Each structure stands twice: as C-alpha cells, then as structure tokens.
Tab-separated table of C-alpha atoms in Angstrom:
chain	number	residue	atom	x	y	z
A	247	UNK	CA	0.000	0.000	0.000
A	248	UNK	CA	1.344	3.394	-1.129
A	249	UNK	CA	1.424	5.657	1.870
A	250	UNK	CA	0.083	9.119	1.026
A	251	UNK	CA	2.102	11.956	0.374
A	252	UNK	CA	1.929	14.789	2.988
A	253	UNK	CA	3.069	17.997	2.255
A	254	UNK	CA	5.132	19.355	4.778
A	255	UNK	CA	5.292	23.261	5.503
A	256	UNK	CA	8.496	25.085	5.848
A	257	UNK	CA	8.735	25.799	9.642
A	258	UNK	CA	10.640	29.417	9.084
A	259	UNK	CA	8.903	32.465	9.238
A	260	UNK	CA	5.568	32.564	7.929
A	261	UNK	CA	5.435	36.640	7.132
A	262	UNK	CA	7.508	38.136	4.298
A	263	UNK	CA	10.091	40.523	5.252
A	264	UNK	CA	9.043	43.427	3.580
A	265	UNK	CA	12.093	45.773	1.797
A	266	UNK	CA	11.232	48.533	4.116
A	267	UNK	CA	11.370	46.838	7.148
A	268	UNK	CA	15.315	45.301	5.655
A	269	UNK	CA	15.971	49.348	5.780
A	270	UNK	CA	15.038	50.209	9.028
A	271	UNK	CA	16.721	46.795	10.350
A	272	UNK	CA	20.053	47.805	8.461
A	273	UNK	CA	19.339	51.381	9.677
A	274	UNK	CA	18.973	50.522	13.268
A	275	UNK	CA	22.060	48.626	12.990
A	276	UNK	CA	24.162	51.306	11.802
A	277	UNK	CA	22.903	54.120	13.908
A	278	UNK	CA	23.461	51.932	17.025
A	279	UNK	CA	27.016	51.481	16.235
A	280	UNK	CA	27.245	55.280	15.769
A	281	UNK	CA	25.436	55.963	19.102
A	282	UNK	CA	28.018	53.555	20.748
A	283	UNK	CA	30.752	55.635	19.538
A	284	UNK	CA	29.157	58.919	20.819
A	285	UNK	CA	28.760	57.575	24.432
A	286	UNK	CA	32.401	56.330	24.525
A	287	UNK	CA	33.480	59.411	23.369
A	288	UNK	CA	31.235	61.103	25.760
A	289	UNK	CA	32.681	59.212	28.526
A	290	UNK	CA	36.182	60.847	28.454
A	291	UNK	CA	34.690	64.299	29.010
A	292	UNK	CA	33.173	63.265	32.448
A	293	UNK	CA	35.889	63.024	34.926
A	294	UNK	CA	34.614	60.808	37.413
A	295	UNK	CA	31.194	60.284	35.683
A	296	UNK	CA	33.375	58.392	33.184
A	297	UNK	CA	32.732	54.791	34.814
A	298	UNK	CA	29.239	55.257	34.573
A	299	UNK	CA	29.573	56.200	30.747
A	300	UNK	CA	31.281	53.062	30.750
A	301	UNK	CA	28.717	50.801	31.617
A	302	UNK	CA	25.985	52.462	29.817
A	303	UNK	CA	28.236	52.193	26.728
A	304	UNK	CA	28.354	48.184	27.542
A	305	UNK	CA	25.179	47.905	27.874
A	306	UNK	CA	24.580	49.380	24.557
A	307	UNK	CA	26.950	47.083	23.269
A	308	UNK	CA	26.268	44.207	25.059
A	309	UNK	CA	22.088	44.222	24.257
A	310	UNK	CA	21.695	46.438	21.267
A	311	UNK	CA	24.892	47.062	18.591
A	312	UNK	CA	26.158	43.132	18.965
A	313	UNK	CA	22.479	41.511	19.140
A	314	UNK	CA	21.640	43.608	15.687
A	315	UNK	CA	24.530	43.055	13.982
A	316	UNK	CA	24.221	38.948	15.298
A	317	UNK	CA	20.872	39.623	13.395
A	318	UNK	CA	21.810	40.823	10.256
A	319	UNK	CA	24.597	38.845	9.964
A	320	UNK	CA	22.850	35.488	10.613
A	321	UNK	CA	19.660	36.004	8.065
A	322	UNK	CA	22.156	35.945	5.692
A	323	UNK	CA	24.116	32.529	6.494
A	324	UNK	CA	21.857	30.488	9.239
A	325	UNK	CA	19.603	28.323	7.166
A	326	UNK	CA	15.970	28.773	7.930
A	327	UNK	CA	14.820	25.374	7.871
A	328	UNK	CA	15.014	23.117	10.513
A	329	UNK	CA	17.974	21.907	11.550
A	330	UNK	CA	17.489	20.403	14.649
A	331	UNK	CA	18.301	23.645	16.928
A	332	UNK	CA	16.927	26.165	18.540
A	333	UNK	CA	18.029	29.965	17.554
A	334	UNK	CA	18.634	32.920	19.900
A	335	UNK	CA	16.417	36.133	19.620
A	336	UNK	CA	19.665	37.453	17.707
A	337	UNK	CA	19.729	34.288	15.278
A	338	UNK	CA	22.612	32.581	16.375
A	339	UNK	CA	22.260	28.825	16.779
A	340	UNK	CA	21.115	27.610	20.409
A	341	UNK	CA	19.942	24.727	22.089
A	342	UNK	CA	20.001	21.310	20.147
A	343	UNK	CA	16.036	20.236	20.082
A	344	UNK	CA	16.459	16.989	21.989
A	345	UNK	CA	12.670	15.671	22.973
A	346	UNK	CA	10.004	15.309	20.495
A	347	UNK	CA	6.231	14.128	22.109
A	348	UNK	CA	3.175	13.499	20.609
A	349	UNK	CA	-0.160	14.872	22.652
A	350	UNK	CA	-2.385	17.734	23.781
A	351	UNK	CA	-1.099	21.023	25.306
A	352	UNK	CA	-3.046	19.615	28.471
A	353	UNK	CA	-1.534	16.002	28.586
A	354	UNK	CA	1.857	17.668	28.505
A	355	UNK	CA	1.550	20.381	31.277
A	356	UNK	CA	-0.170	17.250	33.631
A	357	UNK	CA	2.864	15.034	33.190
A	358	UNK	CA	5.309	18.058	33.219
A	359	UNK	CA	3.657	19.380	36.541
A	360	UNK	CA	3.425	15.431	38.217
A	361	UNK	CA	7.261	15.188	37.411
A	362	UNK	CA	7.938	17.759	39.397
A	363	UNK	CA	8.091	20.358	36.926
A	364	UNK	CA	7.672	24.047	37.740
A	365	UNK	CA	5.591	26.504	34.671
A	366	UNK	CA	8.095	29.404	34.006
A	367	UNK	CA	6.600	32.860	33.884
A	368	UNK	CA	6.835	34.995	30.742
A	369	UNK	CA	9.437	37.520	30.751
A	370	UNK	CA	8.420	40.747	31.363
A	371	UNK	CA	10.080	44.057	33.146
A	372	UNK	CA	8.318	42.647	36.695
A	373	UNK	CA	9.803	38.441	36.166
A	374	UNK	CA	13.615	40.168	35.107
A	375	UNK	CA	13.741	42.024	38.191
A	376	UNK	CA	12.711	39.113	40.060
A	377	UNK	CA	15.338	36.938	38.470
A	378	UNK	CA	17.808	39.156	39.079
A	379	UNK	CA	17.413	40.114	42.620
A	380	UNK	CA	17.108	36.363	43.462
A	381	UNK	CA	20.199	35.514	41.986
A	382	UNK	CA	22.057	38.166	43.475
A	383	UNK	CA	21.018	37.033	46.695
A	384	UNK	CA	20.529	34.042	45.762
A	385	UNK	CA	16.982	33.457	46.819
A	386	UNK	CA	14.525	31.301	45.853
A	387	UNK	CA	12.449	31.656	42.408
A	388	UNK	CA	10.586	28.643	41.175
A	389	UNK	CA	9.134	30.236	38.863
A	390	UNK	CA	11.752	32.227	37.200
A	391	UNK	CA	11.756	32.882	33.692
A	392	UNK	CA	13.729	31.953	30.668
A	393	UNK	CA	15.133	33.890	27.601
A	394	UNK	CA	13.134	33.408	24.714
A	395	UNK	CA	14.321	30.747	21.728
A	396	UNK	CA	12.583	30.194	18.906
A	397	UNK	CA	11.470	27.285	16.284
A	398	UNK	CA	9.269	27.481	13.478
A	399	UNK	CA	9.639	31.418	12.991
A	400	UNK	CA	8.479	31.694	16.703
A	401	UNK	CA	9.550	31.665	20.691
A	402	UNK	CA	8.962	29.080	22.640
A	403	UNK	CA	4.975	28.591	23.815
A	404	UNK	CA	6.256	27.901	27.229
A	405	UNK	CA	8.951	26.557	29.469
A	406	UNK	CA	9.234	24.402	32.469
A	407	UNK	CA	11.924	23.869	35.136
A	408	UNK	CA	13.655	23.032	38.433
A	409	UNK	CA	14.950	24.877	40.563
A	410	UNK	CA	18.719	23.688	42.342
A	411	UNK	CA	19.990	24.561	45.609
A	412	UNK	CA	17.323	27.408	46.194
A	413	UNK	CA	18.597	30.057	43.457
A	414	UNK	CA	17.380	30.244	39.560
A	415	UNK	CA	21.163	30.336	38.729
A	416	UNK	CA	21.170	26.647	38.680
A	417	UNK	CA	18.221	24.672	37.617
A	418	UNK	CA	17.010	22.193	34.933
A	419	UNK	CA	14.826	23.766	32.368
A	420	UNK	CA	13.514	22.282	29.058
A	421	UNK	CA	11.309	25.088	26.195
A	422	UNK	CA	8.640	23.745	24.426
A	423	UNK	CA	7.139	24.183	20.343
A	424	UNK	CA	4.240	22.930	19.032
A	425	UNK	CA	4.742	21.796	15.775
A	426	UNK	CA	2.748	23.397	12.804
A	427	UNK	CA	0.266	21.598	11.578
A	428	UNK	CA	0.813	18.763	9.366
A	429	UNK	CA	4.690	19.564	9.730
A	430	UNK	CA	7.173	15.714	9.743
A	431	UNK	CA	10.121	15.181	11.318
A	432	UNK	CA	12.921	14.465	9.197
A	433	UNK	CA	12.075	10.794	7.915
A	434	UNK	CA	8.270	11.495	7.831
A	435	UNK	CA	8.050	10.920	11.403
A	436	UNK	CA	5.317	12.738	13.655
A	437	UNK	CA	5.539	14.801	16.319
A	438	UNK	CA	2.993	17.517	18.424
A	439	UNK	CA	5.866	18.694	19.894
A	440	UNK	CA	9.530	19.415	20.036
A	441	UNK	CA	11.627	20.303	23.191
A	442	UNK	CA	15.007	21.573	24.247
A	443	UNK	CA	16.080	20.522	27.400
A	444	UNK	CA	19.162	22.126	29.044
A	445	UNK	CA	20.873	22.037	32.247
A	446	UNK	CA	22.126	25.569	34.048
A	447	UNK	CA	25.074	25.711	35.814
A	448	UNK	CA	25.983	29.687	36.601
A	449	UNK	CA	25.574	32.621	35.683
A	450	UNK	CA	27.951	34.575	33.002
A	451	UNK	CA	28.874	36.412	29.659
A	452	UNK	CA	27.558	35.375	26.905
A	453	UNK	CA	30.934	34.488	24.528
A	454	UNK	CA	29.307	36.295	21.840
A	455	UNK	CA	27.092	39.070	22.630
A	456	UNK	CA	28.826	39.811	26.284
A	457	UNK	CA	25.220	39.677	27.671
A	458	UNK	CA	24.580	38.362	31.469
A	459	UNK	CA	22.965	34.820	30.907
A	460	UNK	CA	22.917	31.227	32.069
A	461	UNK	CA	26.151	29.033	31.336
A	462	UNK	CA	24.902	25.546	30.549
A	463	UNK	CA	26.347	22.380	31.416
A	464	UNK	CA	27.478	21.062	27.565
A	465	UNK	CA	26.244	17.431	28.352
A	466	UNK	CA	22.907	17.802	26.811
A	467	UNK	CA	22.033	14.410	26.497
A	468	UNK	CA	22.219	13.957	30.393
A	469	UNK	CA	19.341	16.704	31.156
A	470	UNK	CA	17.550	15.007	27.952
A	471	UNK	CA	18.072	11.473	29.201
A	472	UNK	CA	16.279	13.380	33.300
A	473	UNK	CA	13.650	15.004	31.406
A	474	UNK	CA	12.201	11.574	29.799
A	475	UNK	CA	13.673	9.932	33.387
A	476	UNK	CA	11.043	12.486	35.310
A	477	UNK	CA	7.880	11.903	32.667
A	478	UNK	CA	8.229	8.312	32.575
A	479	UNK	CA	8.348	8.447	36.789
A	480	UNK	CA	5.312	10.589	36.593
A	481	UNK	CA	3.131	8.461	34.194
A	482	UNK	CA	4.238	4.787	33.421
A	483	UNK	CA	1.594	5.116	30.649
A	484	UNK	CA	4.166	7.688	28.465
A	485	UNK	CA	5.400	5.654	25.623
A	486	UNK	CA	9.316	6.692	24.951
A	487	UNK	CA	11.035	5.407	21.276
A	488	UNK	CA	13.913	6.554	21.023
A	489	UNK	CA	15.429	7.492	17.054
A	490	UNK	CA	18.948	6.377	17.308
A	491	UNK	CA	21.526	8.905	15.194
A	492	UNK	CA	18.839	11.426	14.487
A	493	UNK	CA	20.908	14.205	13.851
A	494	UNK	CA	24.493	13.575	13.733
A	495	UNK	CA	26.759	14.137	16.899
A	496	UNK	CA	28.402	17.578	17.344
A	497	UNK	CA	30.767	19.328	19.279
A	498	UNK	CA	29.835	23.099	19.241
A	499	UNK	CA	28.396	25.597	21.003
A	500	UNK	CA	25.276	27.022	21.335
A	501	UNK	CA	23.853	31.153	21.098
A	502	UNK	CA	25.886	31.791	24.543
A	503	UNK	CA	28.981	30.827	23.231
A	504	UNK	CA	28.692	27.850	25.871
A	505	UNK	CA	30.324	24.172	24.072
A	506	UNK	CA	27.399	21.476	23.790
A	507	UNK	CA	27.881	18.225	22.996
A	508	UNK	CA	25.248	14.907	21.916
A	509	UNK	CA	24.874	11.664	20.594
A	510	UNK	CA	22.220	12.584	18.328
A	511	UNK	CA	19.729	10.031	19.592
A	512	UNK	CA	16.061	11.552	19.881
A	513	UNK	CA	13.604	9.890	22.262
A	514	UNK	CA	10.090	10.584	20.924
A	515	UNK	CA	7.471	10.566	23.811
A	516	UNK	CA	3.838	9.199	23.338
A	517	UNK	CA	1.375	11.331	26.203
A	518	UNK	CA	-1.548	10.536	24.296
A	519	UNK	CA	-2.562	7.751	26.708
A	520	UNK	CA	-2.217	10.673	29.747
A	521	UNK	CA	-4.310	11.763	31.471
A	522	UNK	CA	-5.279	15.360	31.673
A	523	UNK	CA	-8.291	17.925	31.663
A	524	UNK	CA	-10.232	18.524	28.320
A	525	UNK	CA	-8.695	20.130	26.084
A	526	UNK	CA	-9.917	23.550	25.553
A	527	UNK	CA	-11.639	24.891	22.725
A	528	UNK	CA	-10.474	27.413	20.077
A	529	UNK	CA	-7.127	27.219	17.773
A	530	UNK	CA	-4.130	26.343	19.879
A	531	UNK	CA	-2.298	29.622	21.221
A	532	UNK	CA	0.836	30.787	19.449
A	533	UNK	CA	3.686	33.094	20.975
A	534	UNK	CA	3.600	35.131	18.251
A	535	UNK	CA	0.483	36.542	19.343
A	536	UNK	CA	1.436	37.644	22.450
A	537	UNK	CA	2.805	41.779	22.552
A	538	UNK	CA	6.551	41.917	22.902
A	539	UNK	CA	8.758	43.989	25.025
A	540	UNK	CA	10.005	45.562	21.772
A	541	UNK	CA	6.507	47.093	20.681
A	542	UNK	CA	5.884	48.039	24.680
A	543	UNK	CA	9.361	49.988	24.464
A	544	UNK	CA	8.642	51.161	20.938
A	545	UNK	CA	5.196	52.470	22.022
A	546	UNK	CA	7.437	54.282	25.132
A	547	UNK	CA	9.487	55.797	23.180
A	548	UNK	CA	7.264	57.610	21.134
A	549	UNK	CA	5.047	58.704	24.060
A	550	UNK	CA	8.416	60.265	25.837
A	551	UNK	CA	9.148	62.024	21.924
A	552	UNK	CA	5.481	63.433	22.337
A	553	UNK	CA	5.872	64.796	25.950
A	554	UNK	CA	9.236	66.119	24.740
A	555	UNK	CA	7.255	67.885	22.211
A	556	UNK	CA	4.628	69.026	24.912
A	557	UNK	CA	7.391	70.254	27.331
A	558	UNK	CA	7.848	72.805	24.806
A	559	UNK	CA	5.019	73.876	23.434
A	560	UNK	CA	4.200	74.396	27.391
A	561	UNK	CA	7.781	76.330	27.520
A	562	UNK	CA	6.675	78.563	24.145
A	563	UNK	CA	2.912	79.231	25.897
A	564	UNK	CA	4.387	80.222	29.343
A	565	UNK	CA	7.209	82.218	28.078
A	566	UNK	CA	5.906	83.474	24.568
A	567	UNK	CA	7.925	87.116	24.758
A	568	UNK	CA	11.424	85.474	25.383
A	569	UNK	CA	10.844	83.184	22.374
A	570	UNK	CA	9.790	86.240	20.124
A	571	UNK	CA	12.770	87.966	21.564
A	572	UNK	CA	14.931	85.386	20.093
A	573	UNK	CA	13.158	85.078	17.228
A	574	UNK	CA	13.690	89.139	16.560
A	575	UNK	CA	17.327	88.701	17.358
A	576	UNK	CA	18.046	86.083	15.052
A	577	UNK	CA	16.191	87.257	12.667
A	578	UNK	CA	18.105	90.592	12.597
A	579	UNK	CA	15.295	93.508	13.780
A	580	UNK	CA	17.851	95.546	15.615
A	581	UNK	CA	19.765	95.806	12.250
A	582	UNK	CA	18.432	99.309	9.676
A	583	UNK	CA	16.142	98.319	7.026
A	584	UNK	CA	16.607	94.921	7.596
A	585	UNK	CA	15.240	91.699	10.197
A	586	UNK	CA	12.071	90.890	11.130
A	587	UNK	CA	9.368	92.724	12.468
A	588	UNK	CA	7.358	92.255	15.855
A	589	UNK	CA	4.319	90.973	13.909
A	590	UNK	CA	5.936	88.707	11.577
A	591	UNK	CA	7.881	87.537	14.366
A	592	UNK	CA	4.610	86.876	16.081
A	593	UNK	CA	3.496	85.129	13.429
A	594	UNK	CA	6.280	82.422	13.148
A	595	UNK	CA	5.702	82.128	16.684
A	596	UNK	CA	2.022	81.433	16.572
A	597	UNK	CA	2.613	79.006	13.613
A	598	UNK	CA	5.534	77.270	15.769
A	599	UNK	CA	3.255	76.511	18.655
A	600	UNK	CA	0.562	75.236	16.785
A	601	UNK	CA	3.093	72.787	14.997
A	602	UNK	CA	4.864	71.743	17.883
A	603	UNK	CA	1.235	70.519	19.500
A	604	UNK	CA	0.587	69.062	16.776
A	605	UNK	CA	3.643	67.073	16.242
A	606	UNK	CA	2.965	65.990	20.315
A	607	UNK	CA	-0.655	65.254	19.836
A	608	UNK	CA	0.320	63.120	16.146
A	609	UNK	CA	3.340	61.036	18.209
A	610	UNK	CA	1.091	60.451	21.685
A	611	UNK	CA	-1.719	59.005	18.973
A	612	UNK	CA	1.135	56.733	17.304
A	613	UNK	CA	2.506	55.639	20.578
A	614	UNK	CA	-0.907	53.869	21.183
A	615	UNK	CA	-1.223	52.534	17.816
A	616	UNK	CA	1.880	51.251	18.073
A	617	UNK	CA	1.435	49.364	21.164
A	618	UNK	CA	-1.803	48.383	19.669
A	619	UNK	CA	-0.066	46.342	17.132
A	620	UNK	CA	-0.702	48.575	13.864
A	621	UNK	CA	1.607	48.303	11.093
A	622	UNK	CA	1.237	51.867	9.884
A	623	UNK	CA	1.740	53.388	12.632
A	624	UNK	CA	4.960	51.438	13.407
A	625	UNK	CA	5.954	52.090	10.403
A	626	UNK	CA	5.668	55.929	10.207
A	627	UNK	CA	6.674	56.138	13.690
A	628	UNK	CA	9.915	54.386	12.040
A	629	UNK	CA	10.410	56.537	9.319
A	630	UNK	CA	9.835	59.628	11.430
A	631	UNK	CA	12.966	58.527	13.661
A	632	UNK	CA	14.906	57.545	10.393
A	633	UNK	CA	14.576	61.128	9.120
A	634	UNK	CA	15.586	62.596	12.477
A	635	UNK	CA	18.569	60.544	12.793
A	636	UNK	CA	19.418	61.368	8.759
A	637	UNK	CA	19.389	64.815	9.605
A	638	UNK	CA	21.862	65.090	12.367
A	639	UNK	CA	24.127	62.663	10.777
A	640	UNK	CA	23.845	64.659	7.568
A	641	UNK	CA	24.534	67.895	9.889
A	642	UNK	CA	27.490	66.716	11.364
A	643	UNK	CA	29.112	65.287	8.043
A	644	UNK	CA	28.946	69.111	6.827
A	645	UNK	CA	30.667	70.147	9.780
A	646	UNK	CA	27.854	71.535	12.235
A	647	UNK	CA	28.070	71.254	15.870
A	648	UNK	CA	29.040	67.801	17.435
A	649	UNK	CA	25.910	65.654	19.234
A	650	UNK	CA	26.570	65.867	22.862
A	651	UNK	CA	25.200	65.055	25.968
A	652	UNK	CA	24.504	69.314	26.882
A	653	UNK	CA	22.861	69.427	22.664
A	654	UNK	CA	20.680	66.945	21.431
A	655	UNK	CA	22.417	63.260	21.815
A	656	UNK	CA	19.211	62.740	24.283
A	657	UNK	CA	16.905	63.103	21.428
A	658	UNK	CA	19.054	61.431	18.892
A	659	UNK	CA	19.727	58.450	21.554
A	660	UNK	CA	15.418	57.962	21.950
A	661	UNK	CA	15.238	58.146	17.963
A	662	UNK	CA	17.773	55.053	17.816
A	663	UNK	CA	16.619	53.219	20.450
A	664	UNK	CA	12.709	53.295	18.773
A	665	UNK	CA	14.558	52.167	15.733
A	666	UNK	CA	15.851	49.500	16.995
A	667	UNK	CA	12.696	48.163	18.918
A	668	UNK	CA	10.201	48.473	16.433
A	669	UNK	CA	12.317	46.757	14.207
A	670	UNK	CA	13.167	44.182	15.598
A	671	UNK	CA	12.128	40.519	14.443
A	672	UNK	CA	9.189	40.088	17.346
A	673	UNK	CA	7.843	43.804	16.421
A	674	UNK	CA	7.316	42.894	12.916
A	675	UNK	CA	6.126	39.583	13.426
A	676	UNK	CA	3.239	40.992	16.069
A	677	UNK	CA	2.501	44.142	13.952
A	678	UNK	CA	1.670	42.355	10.998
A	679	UNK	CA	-0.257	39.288	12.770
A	680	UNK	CA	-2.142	41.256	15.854
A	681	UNK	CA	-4.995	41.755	13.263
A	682	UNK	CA	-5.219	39.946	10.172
A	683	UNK	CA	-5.537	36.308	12.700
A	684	UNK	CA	-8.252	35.519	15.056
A	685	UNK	CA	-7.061	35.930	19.015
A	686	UNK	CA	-6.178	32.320	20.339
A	687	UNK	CA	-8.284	31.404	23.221
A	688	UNK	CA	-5.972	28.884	25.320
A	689	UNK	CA	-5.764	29.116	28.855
A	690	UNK	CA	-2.555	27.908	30.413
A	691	UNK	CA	-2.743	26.280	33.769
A	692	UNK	CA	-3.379	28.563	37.056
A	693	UNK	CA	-5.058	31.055	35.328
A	694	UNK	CA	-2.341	32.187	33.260
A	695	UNK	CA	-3.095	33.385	29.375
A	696	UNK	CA	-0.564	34.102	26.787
A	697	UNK	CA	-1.683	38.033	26.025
C-alpha cells in the first residue's frame, strides 16, 4: 500500500520581510554602532562620571549594537529550515532540540507538573527584576523565567523547570514548540511537539554578545536522558522510542557561546494515553500573538518624543515674549532696514506653537497605535525617527556642531533606540499578525493566558 504523500510546511517564518522593514533593520544597525561611539566618546569628558559612561556604553553594546549586527549577519548565512536547533532572539544557533512528544497542550503540562516540573513565567520588566534580585542574593524563584528561543519562525509557547539549591542560577529547564500543523520530522516521522532541554550551571557572559545569561552544562544528552527519566516516573503510561543517530553528533556551542555536545539520539514521547483535563476549545495559542517587550518599548518611546514635544510647546505658551525675543534677534530687527518685524515675528511664533502641539498630539496618537499592534503606525513612527537621525548625521558630516550630551544626543539616543525596537524581528512579526488572525483562546494552567 502506497502511503500518502503529505506535504510538509516550511517551519521558518511565515510573514515576508518586507524591503522597508530590511531598511530600518540595516538602519537601526548602523545608527546603534554610531550611538556607541558617541557615548564612549562622551565618557572621556566626564571626569569621574566616566565609569558610569562606561557601563551604559556596555550595555549598549552588550544588548543592542552586537544583538543587531548577530541579526543581520545570521539572516544571511543560518539556514531557515530546521535543523534540529533552537536559535537565539539574535539568530545565532542555540539549544540542540532533543525531545520530540506526541499529545495535547493539556496532557503535557499534567505530566510536566506530576514530574515535578515548575511553569516558568513569561518575561516581562516585573519576572527580570525578580530573576535578578534572586540571583544576586541568591533566593529562591521557582518560577523564574527563561530567555526566549525560537522554532518554526516563533519563541517558545512555554517553558518548564527546576529549581537547584534554592537560586534560579542553577536549575534544569527544558522550552517547548508545538509543531505546525501537518509539519514531519525528518524521515516522515510525527511529532505535536519538540523540546530543548538544558541544564544551568551559573551565571555569566555570553561568549558572543557579552550579555549576562545562564552558562549551561554542555552534556545535553544527560538533562535530555532526566527530562524523559522524570515523565516516565510521573506516568508509566508515556510511551518513549527513542530514534537512534537522528541528527548527527556535534561538538559546538550554542547562542551563549557555551560548548554542547550529543549523541544525536532523539527519544520521541507518546502522552496521548495521559491523562489530563479537556482540552480547551479554540485554535491552539501561538507566541507570536502575544505583545513583545520591543513594541511596549517602541510604544514608550514615542510617548516620551510626544511629551518632549509638549514640554515645549508648554515652555513657548508660558514664556511666549522670550521666544519672540529670540526670534527678533536672530532674525536681525535691531539691524536698519533689515530683520524681522514684531508681527511677523509673532506670526512664526504662533505658527511654531501650533506645529509643535501638533507634532505631540500626532506622536502620543502613534505611541498607542503602536502598542496596539498597527503596522502603519509602526511604520511611520519608524520613518519619522529615520529622518531625524538622517538629519543630524547629515549635519554633522557638513561640519555643524558635534551631538553631545549638553545638545541633542538625548533626542538622537530615543530616535535610535525606537529604531531598533520596532524593528526588531518580534515587532514585525506581532505588527503584521495582531490583526489579520483571530485571538487564540488557550488558557494555560493557574489562570495564566498568553496576552
């Protein structure tokens, strides 16, 4: 008997990358690079504020130039099919995918939870303070989050883990995918889901961005080998086959410059017999749906360029006599038969208060839109930035004043820095899929959603 042919879908990205969104990713790139050098050169003019310049200028480094430049770099020679790994939120290669299981979202949290497994909140602004101050002083956090991988164009759809010795800087912790639809394995074989399971030992730099993160332990097939251990403890009624020299055995290392090693074996885990609550109704939930930290800072951003804009309109209302005054002096009153007078210099001032409200009303109602999800208004808030940033750069190539911290490197730095966010991989992705797709409606267990 002829077995029918499936058609399998590439598990990439599903969205085109529009050739707008390659310029502002390129342009991001480059003006971060450029703001780097500004703050380092800023930080020899300081004196003793010059450590703190310093740090900043790492940071800046550390989660901005290197991560974009990881980005662009790897779209270009990371293939993006699968491969049997995991890639960082800068593209680099991660963790090797080392479970695959077949069964329902709700089979797999009830065996994950009776093993002993502990749900991992999202990350967000309140779960990376959390983590922080509990490794620091190295308190307990059993929920603590974990960076965001991705698989199939898409982060993880949720994460479990254990905590060891009372502090998230060592713990087991294993992501999980769910598979698009219809999507094989290599070999035609089946899966729900795919997992990668990895084992944290301390916390470090990051060999390749110099970000703070988890150094793993680079025996991955030992915190494979507990994670199937734990399941098949928790339900004898899991089914485990194990594919022997799925992918071939590496030595490398993974998106934190960490070495990883495996036999390539991949144990494929049957939950279907589990039991677990009904499944609920409505299309499965998908990460992608979910509003990142890029479009929250994005939508920041813009809201801090409008009150900019409304500090001085409210400077040009209360003080409206100084500003003509320097309007009549610059435009050369006090010189004979020559300057501008006190009613055209009213005038411009009249026009430059309505267009200054404006330009704060139009970038408070983009700030929304943008953390509403719509692609036009992330867009022009984009291109808005881009011009700014064009400008200045232009100004400075014809020999104008130098960007400083006393002139306008505050503005230029909050034009970069929206850039950047908005786009980003994540801010694209939710932009152009928070309304052309129905919202998911999947709870995940103790209440918890994914918006």
């Amino acid at each position: 008997m002829t077995r029918p042919e499936t058609r399998v879908a590439a598990p990439g990205s599903t969205v085109p990358y529009p050739v707008l969104d390659r310029v502002f990713f390129v342009v991001g790139g480059v003006s971060a690079v450029w703001l780097s050098s500004l703050l380092l050169q800023e930080s020899f003019q300081w004196g003793w504020a010059q450590l703190w310049f310093l740090v900043v200028f790492w940071a800046l480094l550390a989660y901005l130039v290197l991560p974009r430049l990881h980005r662009i770099l790897t779209h270009v020679y990371v293939p993006d099919y699968f491969i049997g790994r995991a890639r960082t939120s800068d593209g680099l290669l991660g963790d090797p995918v080392n479970v695959a299981l077949l069964g329902s979202e709700p089979q797999l949290h009830a065996v994950m939870q009776a093993g002993g497994w502990t749900l991992a909140d999202d990350v967000t602004l309140t779960s990376s303070r959390r983590i922080v101050v509990s490794t620091i002083l190295r308190r307990s956090y059993l929920q603590a989050p974990v960076s965001p991988m991705f698989l199939f164009g898409r982060q993880q759809d949720f994460a479990y883990q254990q905590e060891i010795d009372g502090t998230p800087g060592k713990r087991h912790h294993v992501r999980f995918w769910r598979c698009p639809p219809g999507w094989l394995l290599p070999g035609g074989l089946a899966a729900d889901w795919l997992a990668a399971g990895t084992y944290d030992r301390r916390v470090g730099l990051s060999l390749f961005t110099l970000q703070i993160t988890h150094k793993i332990d680079g025996h991955t097939d030992g915190e494979r080998d507990h994670i199937i251990g734990s399941i098949a403890q928790a339900d004898t009624a899991a089914e485990v086959r194990i594919i022997r020299d799925f992918s071939a055995g590496y030595h490398t290392r993974n998106g934190g410059g960490d070495s990883i090693a495996t036999d390539g074996d991949l144990p494929i885990v049957d939950l279907r017999r589990t039991a677990a609550p009904p499944t609920p109704s409505g299309p499965p939930s998908d990460s992608r749906d979910k509003r990142p930290a890029a479009i929250v800072v994005g939508a920041a951003l813009a809201a801090a360029r409008a009150a900019a804009a409304g500090l001085l309109a409210l400077s040009l209302v209360i003080f409206p006599q100084e500003h003509i005054d320097a309007l009549l002096l610059s435009g050369g009153a006090r010189e004979p038969n020559g300057g501008l007078t006190s009613g055209q210099a009213g005038l411009i001032f009249t026009a430059t208060v309505v267009a200054v409200v404006l330009f704060a009303g139009t970038e408070l109602m983009l700030a929304w839109l943008v953390f509403l999800g719509r692609g036009r208004a992330r867009t022009l808030t984009m291109v808005l930035s881009t011009v700014a940033i064009g400008l200045q750069a232009a100004a400075v190539l014809n020999g104008g004043p130098g960007i400083t911290l006393r002139s306008n490197l505050p503005g230029l730095t909050i034009d970069i820095l929206l850039v950047l966010a908005l786009s980003s991989d994540r801010a694209r992705t939710y932009a152009l899929r928070a309304h052309k797709e129905p919202k998911r409606d999947s709870s995940r267990p103790g209440g918890r959603t994914p918006f």
